[in-house]
Amino acid sequence: MAALSARRNMSTDSTTSMYGVGGRRQPFFVLDDQAVEDQYLFTSFRFDKKEKCSKLNPVCCKEAKHVYLFKYHFDRLKDSAKCRGWYDAEKCLKRPIDLFNRVEYAVTQYEQKNGKGGPYKIRIKLKYHGNLQIDVMPEQSLYKKPLLYPTTLELFKHPHEAASRCNNFKAVLDALPTNKSLHTKSKTEWRSMYDYARFSAGIESYQDAKEVLLYNAEGEIMDGTITTPYFYRNGKWVTPHTTCGGQMGTTRRWAIDQGLCTLGTVKVETLRPDEVIWLSNSVKGFFTGRFTDSPNRCQAPNYRSNSSSTSSSLTACDTPTSEHPKSML
């Protein structure tokens, strides 16, 4: 453990560590170099008691019918814990109803302190030893009524404002490629590749109507920083395959199961200026955006950390907006 601590506390230039050889984004240190007590998996979703139950929402327990895609979130945590060999964490997720009861209790506690409201964004953190942390916070929707269960992604057949107001949201390409890793394929505590991408694109808040598309060394779109992207290619809607390095997000899984899109490879060079794309996540649902290509779409950050130790997150001196609390989706 002493040797591990020494490696983690070595003075390291953050720019070199992040971009490595050839200017490619990579983690500051590999998973084995991070203390296991600091590691966690997480998932976030929309919780709205006022939302009508939908037949398109897969049910894993009847009590969670009004929770957005709860089945996929339970499966995500359990599968990720199994993949990482976290036996205690996997063991604590025996039944969906047990996890839902924990979520409902957290919402009740929140409302006792802050009054009843909603919708809420729920974030569940699962640590390697099985401890669960559930955070509840208000959610600000993009539209008065979010599009949670689209029956088609065809733009001209969709009456919802989330499909027609594509100019409300902008998507840009990241400044640098990102290495594929466990942290890009699962939702973990390591978020710096997403934080850097958003910072270099000039995004200051998670409420900004702007997204960054990450791509790998082969020039394949991987994912968005907080959304799953969908592109219209060869007469059908395509979302990046997991082999490209991105996550198998909950809304992505749902869209595939519903036959709304297929998995495929989307090359950077095929992106067209002003093309309309779909974006989704399990807090805001589905909505459209417009890809913007310009010479100054992103600027690679050019700064050096003043910290004496290597960190798995941006430090205050690295981030100009550090006075605002960070949010993870």
C-alpha positions as CSV (number, residue, x, y, z in Angstrom):
1,M,0.0,0.0,0.0
2,A,2.9,2.3,0.7
3,A,4.3,1.7,-2.7
4,L,0.9,2.4,-4.2
5,S,0.6,5.6,-2.3
6,A,4.0,6.7,-3.5
7,R,3.0,6.1,-7.1
8,R,-0.2,8.1,-6.7
9,N,1.5,11.0,-5.0
10,M,4.4,11.5,-7.5
11,S,4.5,15.0,-8.9
12,T,3.2,14.7,-12.5
13,D,2.5,17.2,-15.2
14,S,-1.3,16.9,-15.8
15,T,-1.1,17.9,-19.5
16,T,1.5,15.2,-20.2
17,S,-0.4,12.6,-18.2
18,M,-3.8,13.4,-19.8
19,Y,-2.6,13.6,-23.4
20,G,0.4,11.3,-23.4
21,V,2.3,10.5,-26.6
22,G,0.8,12.0,-29.7
23,G,-1.6,14.2,-27.9
24,R,-4.2,11.4,-27.2
25,R,-6.3,11.6,-24.2
26,Q,-5.6,8.9,-21.6
27,P,-6.2,8.3,-17.9
28,F,-3.6,9.8,-15.4
29,F,-3.1,6.3,-14.1
30,V,-4.4,2.9,-14.7
31,L,-7.2,1.3,-12.6
32,D,-4.8,-0.7,-10.5
33,D,-3.0,2.4,-9.5
34,Q,-6.0,3.9,-7.8
35,A,-6.9,2.9,-4.2
36,V,-9.8,0.6,-4.4
37,E,-11.7,2.5,-1.6
38,D,-11.8,5.5,-4.0
39,Q,-13.4,3.5,-6.9
40,Y,-17.1,3.3,-7.6
41,L,-19.6,2.6,-10.3
42,F,-22.6,4.9,-10.7
43,T,-25.8,5.4,-12.7
44,S,-28.2,8.3,-12.9
45,F,-31.9,8.4,-13.9
46,R,-35.1,10.3,-13.8
47,F,-37.6,9.8,-11.0
48,D,-41.0,11.4,-11.4
49,K,-44.0,10.2,-9.4
50,K,-46.3,12.3,-11.6
51,E,-45.1,10.6,-14.8
52,K,-47.7,8.2,-16.2
53,C,-46.7,4.6,-16.4
54,S,-45.7,3.5,-19.9
55,K,-46.0,0.1,-21.5
56,L,-42.7,0.9,-23.2
57,N,-40.9,1.1,-19.8
58,P,-39.5,-2.4,-19.1
59,V,-40.7,-3.6,-15.7
60,C,-38.4,-5.5,-13.3
61,C,-40.6,-4.8,-10.2
62,K,-44.1,-3.3,-10.4
63,E,-43.3,-0.7,-7.7
64,A,-40.8,1.0,-10.0
65,K,-43.1,1.5,-13.0
66,H,-42.8,5.3,-12.8
67,V,-39.0,5.2,-12.6
68,Y,-37.4,5.8,-16.0
69,L,-35.8,2.5,-17.3
70,F,-35.1,1.3,-13.8
71,K,-34.5,-2.3,-15.1
72,Y,-31.6,-1.2,-17.2
73,H,-30.0,0.7,-14.4
74,F,-30.2,-2.2,-12.0
75,D,-28.7,-4.5,-14.7
76,R,-26.0,-1.9,-15.5
77,L,-24.8,-1.8,-11.9
78,K,-24.9,-5.6,-11.4
79,D,-23.2,-6.3,-14.7
80,S,-20.5,-3.7,-14.1
81,A,-19.8,-5.0,-10.6
82,K,-19.5,-8.6,-12.0
83,C,-17.2,-7.4,-14.8
84,R,-14.8,-5.8,-12.3
85,G,-14.9,-8.8,-9.9
86,W,-16.5,-6.9,-7.1
87,Y,-18.2,-9.8,-5.4
88,D,-19.5,-7.9,-2.4
89,A,-21.0,-5.1,-4.6
90,E,-22.6,-7.7,-6.9
91,K,-24.0,-9.6,-3.9
92,C,-25.7,-6.5,-2.5
93,L,-27.8,-6.2,-5.7
94,K,-29.9,-9.3,-5.1
95,R,-33.3,-7.9,-6.2
96,P,-34.5,-4.8,-8.0
97,I,-37.2,-4.2,-5.4
98,D,-34.5,-3.8,-2.7
99,L,-32.7,-1.2,-4.7
100,F,-35.9,0.6,-5.5
101,N,-36.9,0.7,-1.8
102,R,-33.6,2.4,-1.0
103,V,-34.2,5.0,-3.8
104,E,-37.7,5.7,-2.6
105,Y,-36.5,6.1,1.0
106,A,-33.9,8.6,-0.2
107,V,-36.5,10.6,-2.1
108,T,-38.8,10.6,1.0
109,Q,-35.9,11.9,3.2
110,Y,-35.2,14.6,0.6
111,E,-38.8,15.7,0.5
112,Q,-39.1,15.9,4.3
113,K,-36.2,18.4,4.3
114,N,-37.1,20.3,1.1
115,G,-40.8,19.8,0.5
116,K,-42.4,17.7,-2.2
117,G,-41.5,18.3,-5.8
118,G,-40.1,16.6,-8.8
119,P,-39.0,15.4,-11.2
120,Y,-35.7,14.4,-9.6
121,K,-32.4,13.2,-10.8
122,I,-31.3,10.2,-8.8
123,R,-27.6,9.2,-8.8
124,I,-26.6,5.8,-7.3
125,K,-23.0,5.2,-6.4
126,L,-21.9,1.6,-5.8
127,K,-18.5,1.0,-4.1
128,Y,-16.5,-2.2,-4.3
129,H,-17.4,-3.4,-0.8
130,G,-21.1,-3.1,-1.6
131,N,-21.9,0.3,0.0
132,L,-24.5,2.3,-1.8
133,Q,-24.8,6.1,-1.8
134,I,-28.0,7.6,-3.3
135,D,-28.2,11.3,-4.1
136,V,-31.4,13.1,-4.9
137,M,-31.5,16.5,-6.7
138,P,-34.0,18.5,-8.7
139,E,-34.0,18.0,-12.4
140,Q,-34.5,20.8,-15.0
141,S,-36.0,19.4,-18.2
142,L,-35.1,20.7,-21.6
143,Y,-38.8,20.7,-22.6
144,K,-42.0,21.1,-20.6
145,K,-42.7,17.5,-21.3
146,P,-39.6,15.4,-22.1
147,L,-39.7,12.7,-24.8
148,L,-39.0,9.5,-22.8
149,Y,-40.4,6.8,-25.0
150,P,-40.2,7.7,-28.7
151,T,-41.8,5.1,-31.1
152,T,-39.7,6.3,-34.0
153,L,-36.6,8.4,-34.6
154,E,-37.8,9.5,-38.0
155,L,-37.7,13.3,-37.9
156,F,-40.6,14.1,-40.2
157,K,-42.9,11.6,-38.5
158,H,-42.3,12.9,-35.0
159,P,-44.7,15.5,-33.5
160,H,-42.8,16.1,-30.3
161,E,-40.9,19.4,-29.9
162,A,-37.8,17.5,-28.9
163,A,-37.6,16.2,-32.5
164,S,-38.4,19.5,-34.2
165,R,-36.3,22.0,-32.2
166,C,-32.9,20.7,-33.2
167,N,-31.5,24.2,-33.3
168,N,-31.9,24.4,-29.5
169,F,-29.0,22.0,-28.9
170,K,-25.5,21.9,-30.5
171,A,-23.0,19.1,-30.8
172,V,-19.4,19.6,-31.6
173,L,-16.4,17.2,-32.2
174,D,-13.8,16.8,-29.5
175,A,-10.4,18.4,-30.0
176,L,-8.4,15.2,-29.4
177,P,-9.1,11.4,-29.7
178,T,-9.7,9.5,-26.4
179,N,-8.2,6.2,-25.5
180,K,-10.6,3.3,-25.1
181,S,-10.6,2.0,-21.5
182,L,-12.7,0.5,-18.7
183,H,-13.6,4.1,-17.8
184,T,-15.1,4.9,-21.2
185,K,-17.0,1.6,-21.3
186,S,-18.5,1.8,-17.8
187,K,-19.7,4.7,-15.6
188,T,-17.0,5.0,-13.0
189,E,-15.5,7.6,-10.7
190,W,-13.0,8.5,-13.5
191,R,-14.6,11.3,-15.5
192,S,-11.7,13.5,-16.5
193,M,-11.8,12.6,-20.2
194,Y,-15.4,14.0,-20.3
195,D,-14.6,17.0,-18.1
196,Y,-11.6,18.0,-20.3
197,A,-13.7,17.5,-23.5
198,R,-16.5,19.8,-22.1
199,F,-14.0,22.4,-20.8
200,S,-12.1,22.5,-24.1
201,A,-15.5,23.1,-25.9
202,G,-16.3,26.0,-23.6
203,I,-19.1,24.3,-21.8
204,E,-19.5,25.8,-18.3
205,S,-22.6,24.1,-17.0
206,Y,-24.5,20.9,-17.4
207,Q,-27.5,23.0,-18.3
208,D,-25.7,24.4,-21.4
209,A,-27.4,23.2,-24.6
210,K,-24.2,21.8,-26.0
211,E,-22.6,18.4,-26.2
212,V,-19.2,17.1,-27.2
213,L,-18.7,13.9,-29.4
214,L,-15.7,11.8,-28.3
215,Y,-13.8,9.7,-30.8
216,N,-11.1,7.1,-30.6
217,A,-7.7,6.8,-32.3
218,E,-9.2,5.1,-35.3
219,G,-11.5,8.1,-35.9
220,E,-14.7,6.4,-34.8
221,I,-17.3,8.2,-32.7
222,M,-17.4,6.7,-29.2
223,D,-20.0,8.6,-27.2
224,G,-21.1,11.9,-26.0
225,T,-19.9,13.3,-22.7
226,I,-23.3,13.0,-21.1
227,T,-25.5,11.6,-23.8
228,T,-25.7,8.7,-26.3
229,P,-25.6,10.0,-29.9
230,Y,-27.5,8.6,-32.9
231,F,-26.7,9.3,-36.6
232,Y,-28.7,8.7,-39.8
233,R,-26.6,6.5,-42.0
234,N,-27.5,4.5,-45.1
235,G,-31.3,4.8,-44.5
236,K,-31.3,4.0,-40.8
237,W,-30.4,5.4,-37.4
238,V,-27.1,4.2,-36.1
239,T,-25.5,4.5,-32.6
240,P,-21.8,3.7,-32.0
241,H,-21.0,0.1,-31.4
242,T,-19.5,-0.7,-28.0
243,T,-16.3,-1.9,-29.8
244,C,-15.7,1.7,-30.5
245,G,-15.0,2.2,-26.8
246,G,-18.2,3.9,-25.5
247,Q,-20.7,2.9,-22.9
248,M,-23.7,0.7,-23.5
249,G,-25.9,3.3,-22.0
250,T,-29.4,2.6,-20.6
251,T,-31.3,4.7,-23.2
252,R,-29.1,3.2,-25.9
253,R,-30.0,-0.3,-24.8
254,W,-33.7,0.6,-24.7
255,A,-33.6,2.2,-28.2
256,I,-31.9,-1.0,-29.6
257,D,-34.4,-3.3,-27.9
258,Q,-37.2,-1.2,-29.4
259,G,-35.7,-1.5,-32.9
260,L,-35.3,2.3,-33.2
261,C,-31.6,2.0,-34.2
262,T,-28.8,-0.4,-34.8
263,L,-25.2,-0.6,-33.6
264,G,-22.6,0.5,-36.1
265,T,-19.4,2.5,-36.8
266,V,-19.7,6.2,-37.4
267,K,-16.4,7.7,-38.8
268,V,-15.5,11.3,-37.9
269,E,-15.1,12.1,-41.6
270,T,-18.7,11.3,-42.3
271,L,-20.1,14.0,-40.0
272,R,-21.8,16.7,-42.0
273,P,-22.0,20.3,-40.9
274,D,-25.5,21.1,-39.6
275,E,-26.7,17.5,-39.8
276,V,-29.4,16.7,-37.3
277,I,-28.7,14.0,-34.8
278,W,-30.5,12.4,-31.9
279,L,-29.1,12.5,-28.3
280,S,-30.4,10.8,-25.2
281,N,-29.7,10.0,-21.6
282,S,-31.7,8.6,-18.7
283,V,-32.3,11.9,-17.0
284,K,-33.5,14.1,-19.9
285,G,-34.8,11.4,-22.3
286,F,-34.5,11.8,-26.1
287,F,-34.0,15.1,-28.0
288,T,-32.4,16.3,-31.2
289,G,-29.4,18.5,-31.8
290,R,-27.4,19.9,-34.7
291,F,-23.8,19.0,-35.4
292,T,-21.6,22.1,-35.7
293,D,-18.3,22.0,-37.5
294,S,-16.1,25.0,-37.2
295,P,-12.3,25.7,-37.0
296,N,-12.7,26.8,-33.4
297,R,-15.2,24.2,-32.3
298,C,-12.9,23.1,-29.5
299,Q,-9.6,24.3,-28.2
300,A,-7.3,21.7,-26.5
301,P,-6.7,23.0,-23.0
302,N,-3.1,24.3,-22.5
303,Y,-2.5,24.4,-18.8
304,R,-0.4,22.7,-16.2
305,S,-1.5,21.5,-12.8
306,N,-0.1,23.3,-9.8
307,S,-1.0,20.3,-7.7
308,S,1.8,18.3,-6.2
309,S,0.0,15.0,-6.7
310,T,-1.8,13.2,-9.5
311,S,-5.5,13.4,-9.2
312,S,-8.4,11.5,-10.8
313,S,-10.4,14.6,-11.2
314,L,-9.8,18.2,-12.3
315,T,-8.4,20.4,-9.6
316,A,-9.5,23.9,-8.8
317,C,-6.5,25.4,-10.5
318,D,-7.3,23.4,-13.7
319,T,-11.0,24.4,-14.0
320,P,-12.1,28.0,-14.4
321,T,-15.7,27.0,-13.3
322,S,-14.6,25.1,-10.2
323,E,-16.8,27.3,-8.0
324,H,-19.8,25.6,-9.5
325,P,-20.6,22.1,-8.1
326,K,-19.9,19.3,-10.6
327,S,-22.7,17.2,-11.8
328,M,-22.5,13.7,-13.3
329,L,-25.1,12.1,-15.5
